[in-house]
mmCIF file with all atom_site columns, C-alpha atoms in Angstrom:
data_model
loop_
_atom_site.group_PDB
_atom_site.id
_atom_site.type_symbol
_atom_site.label_atom_id
_atom_site.label_alt_id
_atom_site.label_comp_id
_atom_site.label_asym_id
_atom_site.label_entity_id
_atom_site.label_seq_id
_atom_site.pdbx_PDB_ins_code
_atom_site.Cartn_x
_atom_site.Cartn_y
_atom_site.Cartn_z
_atom_site.occupancy
_atom_site.B_iso_or_equiv
_atom_site.pdbx_formal_charge
_atom_site.auth_seq_id
_atom_site.auth_comp_id
_atom_site.auth_asym_id
_atom_site.auth_atom_id
_atom_site.pdbx_PDB_model_num
ATOM 1  C CA . MET I 1 1  ? -7.989  328.039 139.322 1.00 0.00 ? 443 MET I CA 1
ATOM 2  C CA . HIS I 1 2  ? -6.796  326.908 142.908 1.00 0.00 ? 444 HIS I CA 1
ATOM 3  C CA . ILE I 1 3  ? -5.022  323.961 142.898 1.00 0.00 ? 445 ILE I CA 1
ATOM 4  C CA . GLY I 1 4  ? -7.440  322.395 145.548 1.00 0.00 ? 446 GLY I CA 1
ATOM 5  C CA . THR I 1 5  ? -9.714  322.874 142.247 1.00 0.00 ? 447 THR I CA 1
ATOM 6  C CA . ILE I 1 6  ? -7.296  321.101 140.100 1.00 0.00 ? 448 ILE I CA 1
ATOM 7  C CA . LEU I 1 7  ? -6.805  318.121 142.591 1.00 0.00 ? 449 LEU I CA 1
ATOM 8  C CA . ILE I 1 8  ? -10.656 317.723 142.611 1.00 0.00 ? 450 ILE I CA 1
ATOM 9  C CA . VAL I 1 9  ? -11.031 317.703 138.975 1.00 0.00 ? 451 VAL I CA 1
ATOM 10 C CA . ILE I 1 10 ? -8.120  314.905 138.496 1.00 0.00 ? 452 ILE I CA 1
ATOM 11 C CA . ASN I 1 11 ? -9.724  312.720 140.976 1.00 0.00 ? 453 ASN I CA 1
ATOM 12 C CA . ILE I 1 12 ? -13.208 313.140 139.121 1.00 0.00 ? 454 ILE I CA 1
ATOM 13 C CA . VAL I 1 13 ? -11.193 312.252 136.100 1.00 0.00 ? 455 VAL I CA 1
ATOM 14 C CA . PHE I 1 14 ? -9.605  309.148 137.490 1.00 0.00 ? 456 PHE I CA 1
ATOM 15 C CA . LEU I 1 15 ? -12.613 308.265 139.135 1.00 0.00 ? 457 LEU I CA 1
ATOM 16 C CA . LEU I 1 16 ? -14.264 308.197 136.014 1.00 0.00 ? 458 LEU I CA 1
ATOM 17 C CA . ALA I 1 17 ? -11.775 306.628 133.976 1.00 0.00 ? 459 ALA I CA 1
ATOM 18 C CA . PHE I 1 18 ? -12.089 303.983 137.003 1.00 0.00 ? 460 PHE I CA 1
ATOM 19 C CA . CYS I 1 19 ? -15.933 303.681 136.599 1.00 0.00 ? 461 CYS I CA 1
ATOM 20 C CA . VAL I 1 20 ? -15.354 303.306 132.694 1.00 0.00 ? 462 VAL I CA 1
ATOM 21 C CA . ILE I 1 21 ? -12.726 300.405 132.732 1.00 0.00 ? 463 ILE I CA 1
ATOM 22 C CA . LEU I 1 22 ? -14.883 298.611 135.578 1.00 0.00 ? 464 LEU I CA 1
ATOM 23 C CA . VAL I 1 23 ? -17.885 298.782 133.188 1.00 0.00 ? 465 VAL I CA 1
ATOM 24 C CA . TYR I 1 24 ? -15.805 297.440 130.607 1.00 0.00 ? 466 TYR I CA 1
ATOM 25 C CA . LEU I 1 25 ? -14.691 294.370 132.844 1.00 0.00 ? 467 LEU I CA 1
ATOM 26 C CA . VAL I 1 26 ? -18.129 293.556 133.867 1.00 0.00 ? 468 VAL I CA 1
ATOM 27 C CA . PHE I 1 27 ? -19.046 294.087 129.952 1.00 0.00 ? 469 PHE I CA 1
ATOM 28 C CA . LEU I 1 28 ? -16.284 291.337 129.071 1.00 0.00 ? 470 LEU I CA 1
ATOM 29 C CA . LEU I 1 29 ? -17.613 289.123 131.712 1.00 0.00 ? 471 LEU I CA 1
ATOM 30 C CA . ILE I 1 30 ? -20.921 289.034 130.758 1.00 0.00 ? 472 ILE I CA 1
ATOM 31 C CA . LYS I 1 31 ? -20.115 288.475 127.222 1.00 0.00 ? 473 LYS I CA 1
ATOM 32 C CA . ALA I 1 32 ? -17.667 285.550 128.283 1.00 0.00 ? 474 ALA I CA 1
ATOM 33 C CA . LEU I 1 33 ? -20.512 283.832 130.391 1.00 0.00 ? 475 LEU I CA 1
ATOM 34 C CA . LYS I 1 34 ? -23.196 284.272 127.530 1.00 0.00 ? 476 LYS I CA 1
ATOM 35 C CA . LYS I 1 35 ? -20.417 282.322 125.176 1.00 0.00 ? 477 LYS I CA 1
ATOM 36 C CA . TYR I 1 36 ? -20.092 279.802 127.922 1.00 0.00 ? 478 TYR I CA 1
ATOM 37 C CA . ILE I 1 37 ? -23.395 279.152 128.291 1.00 0.00 ? 479 ILE I CA 1
ATOM 38 C CA . LYS I 1 38 ? -24.562 278.851 124.871 1.00 0.00 ? 480 LYS I CA 1
ATOM 39 C CA . SER I 1 39 ? -21.335 276.221 124.406 1.00 0.00 ? 481 SER I CA 1
ATOM 40 C CA . GLU I 1 40 ? -23.324 273.799 126.540 1.00 0.00 ? 482 GLU I CA 1
ATOM 41 C CA . PRO I 1 41 ? -24.262 271.609 124.074 1.00 0.00 ? 483 PRO I CA 1
ATOM 42 C CA . VAL I 1 42 ? -21.422 271.479 122.526 1.00 0.00 ? 484 VAL I CA 1
ATOM 43 C CA . ARG I 1 43 ? -19.462 270.595 125.535 1.00 0.00 ? 485 ARG I CA 1
ATOM 44 C CA . LYS I 1 44 ? -22.284 267.978 126.300 1.00 0.00 ? 486 LYS I CA 1
ATOM 45 C CA . GLU I 1 45 ? -21.634 266.382 123.036 1.00 0.00 ? 487 GLU I CA 1
ATOM 46 C CA . LYS I 1 46 ? -17.980 266.386 123.155 1.00 0.00 ? 488 LYS I CA 1
ATOM 47 C CA . ALA I 1 47 ? -18.431 264.189 126.601 1.00 0.00 ? 489 ALA I CA 1
ATOM 48 C CA . GLU I 1 48 ? -20.464 261.696 125.301 1.00 0.00 ? 490 GLU I CA 1
ATOM 49 C CA . ARG I 1 49 ? -18.039 261.303 122.375 1.00 0.00 ? 491 ARG I CA 1
ATOM 50 C CA . ALA I 1 50 ? -15.086 261.511 124.789 1.00 0.00 ? 492 ALA I CA 1
ATOM 51 C CA . ARG I 1 51 ? -13.767 257.818 125.536 1.00 0.00 ? 493 ARG I CA 1
ATOM 52 C CA . SER I 1 52 ? -11.703 257.260 128.398 1.00 0.00 ? 494 SER I CA 1
ATOM 53 C CA . LEU I 1 53 ? -8.135  255.481 128.399 1.00 0.00 ? 495 LEU I CA 1
ATOM 54 C CA . GLY I 1 54 ? -9.386  252.592 129.649 1.00 0.00 ? 496 GLY I CA 1
ATOM 55 C CA . GLU I 1 55 ? -12.310 252.077 126.710 1.00 0.00 ? 497 GLU I CA 1
ATOM 56 C CA . VAL I 1 56 ? -9.788  252.901 124.067 1.00 0.00 ? 498 VAL I CA 1
ATOM 57 C CA . LEU I 1 57 ? -7.171  250.480 125.694 1.00 0.00 ? 499 LEU I CA 1
ATOM 58 C CA . LYS I 1 58 ? -10.007 247.931 125.832 1.00 0.00 ? 500 LYS I CA 1
ATOM 59 C CA . ARG I 1 59 ? -10.936 248.226 122.375 1.00 0.00 ? 501 ARG I CA 1
ATOM 60 C CA . HIS I 1 60 ? -7.285  247.964 121.025 1.00 0.00 ? 502 HIS I CA 1
ATOM 61 C CA . ARG I 1 61 ? -6.354  245.227 123.237 1.00 0.00 ? 503 ARG I CA 1
ATOM 62 C CA . THR I 1 62 ? -9.552  242.901 121.902 1.00 0.00 ? 504 THR I CA 1
ATOM 63 C CA . GLU I 1 63 ? -9.465  244.266 118.445 1.00 0.00 ? 505 GLU I CA 1
ATOM 64 C CA . CYS I 1 64 ? -5.664  242.971 118.392 1.00 0.00 ? 506 CYS I CA 1
ATOM 65 C CA . LYS I 1 65 ? -6.569  239.919 120.020 1.00 0.00 ? 507 LYS I CA 1
ATOM 66 C CA . MET I 1 66 ? -4.336  240.592 123.400 1.00 0.00 ? 508 MET I CA 1
ATOM 67 C CA . THR I 1 67 ? -5.202  239.210 126.850 1.00 0.00 ? 509 THR I CA 1
ATOM 68 C CA . GLN I 1 68 ? -5.140  241.560 129.657 1.00 0.00 ? 510 GLN I CA 1
ATOM 69 C CA . GLU I 1 69 ? -1.765  239.723 130.754 1.00 0.00 ? 511 GLU I CA 1
ATOM 70 C CA . PHE I 1 70 ? -0.122  240.202 127.621 1.00 0.00 ? 512 PHE I CA 1
ATOM 71 C CA . VAL I 1 71 ? -0.486  243.865 127.925 1.00 0.00 ? 513 VAL I CA 1
ATOM 72 C CA . ALA I 1 72 ? 0.187   243.946 131.641 1.00 0.00 ? 514 ALA I CA 1
ATOM 73 C CA . GLU I 1 73 ? 3.776   242.083 130.619 1.00 0.00 ? 515 GLU I CA 1
ATOM 74 C CA . THR I 1 74 ? 4.420   244.377 128.131 1.00 0.00 ? 516 THR I CA 1
ATOM 75 C CA . LEU I 1 75 ? 3.521   247.704 129.939 1.00 0.00 ? 517 LEU I CA 1
ATOM 76 C CA . GLY I 1 76 ? 5.656   246.135 133.240 1.00 0.00 ? 518 GLY I CA 1
ATOM 77 C CA . VAL I 1 77 ? 1.899   246.270 135.473 1.00 0.00 ? 519 VAL I CA 1
ATOM 78 C CA . SER I 1 78 ? -0.151  243.733 137.042 1.00 0.00 ? 520 SER I CA 1
ATOM 79 C CA . ARG I 1 79 ? -3.133  242.192 135.024 1.00 0.00 ? 521 ARG I CA 1
ATOM 80 C CA . GLN I 1 80 ? -5.366  243.359 137.835 1.00 0.00 ? 522 GLN I CA 1
ATOM 81 C CA . ALA I 1 81 ? -3.896  247.339 136.873 1.00 0.00 ? 523 ALA I CA 1
ATOM 82 C CA . VAL I 1 82 ? -4.675  246.698 133.063 1.00 0.00 ? 524 VAL I CA 1
ATOM 83 C CA . SER I 1 83 ? -8.534  245.164 134.452 1.00 0.00 ? 525 SER I CA 1
ATOM 84 C CA . LYS I 1 84 ? -8.678  248.503 136.504 1.00 0.00 ? 526 LYS I CA 1
ATOM 85 C CA . TRP I 1 85 ? -7.672  250.692 133.691 1.00 0.00 ? 527 TRP I CA 1
ATOM 86 C CA . GLU I 1 86 ? -10.237 248.820 131.598 1.00 0.00 ? 528 GLU I CA 1
ATOM 87 C CA . SER I 1 87 ? -13.072 249.466 134.015 1.00 0.00 ? 529 SER I CA 1
ATOM 88 C CA . GLY I 1 88 ? -12.350 252.727 134.863 1.00 0.00 ? 530 GLY I CA 1
ATOM 89 C CA . VAL I 1 89 ? -11.712 252.192 138.464 1.00 0.00 ? 531 VAL I CA 1
ATOM 90 C CA . SER I 1 90 ? -8.163  253.038 138.408 1.00 0.00 ? 532 SER I CA 1
ATOM 91 C CA . GLN I 1 91 ? -7.367  256.380 136.515 1.00 0.00 ? 533 GLN I CA 1
ATOM 92 C CA . SER I 1 92 ? -3.945  256.316 137.065 1.00 0.00 ? 534 SER I CA 1
#
């Protein structure tokens, strides 16, 4: 065999290998997307159940009969900051 023929065969083998890898990556992508799409109801349910930090803070504060002013003084922030956290106006 000529060297030119051998190089052509090697190029074809590498091209086929590249194509196989590409097809496999597309297969994995499709599989991942199907799994993600099927998980949508679970994600929605988790989002509905999830409470914000402000909701949790307000619930615990009221259960413990604490005022926003007491929580603010304890944390070293203003009462308005606690109010914003609880209402969801501020996420910091």
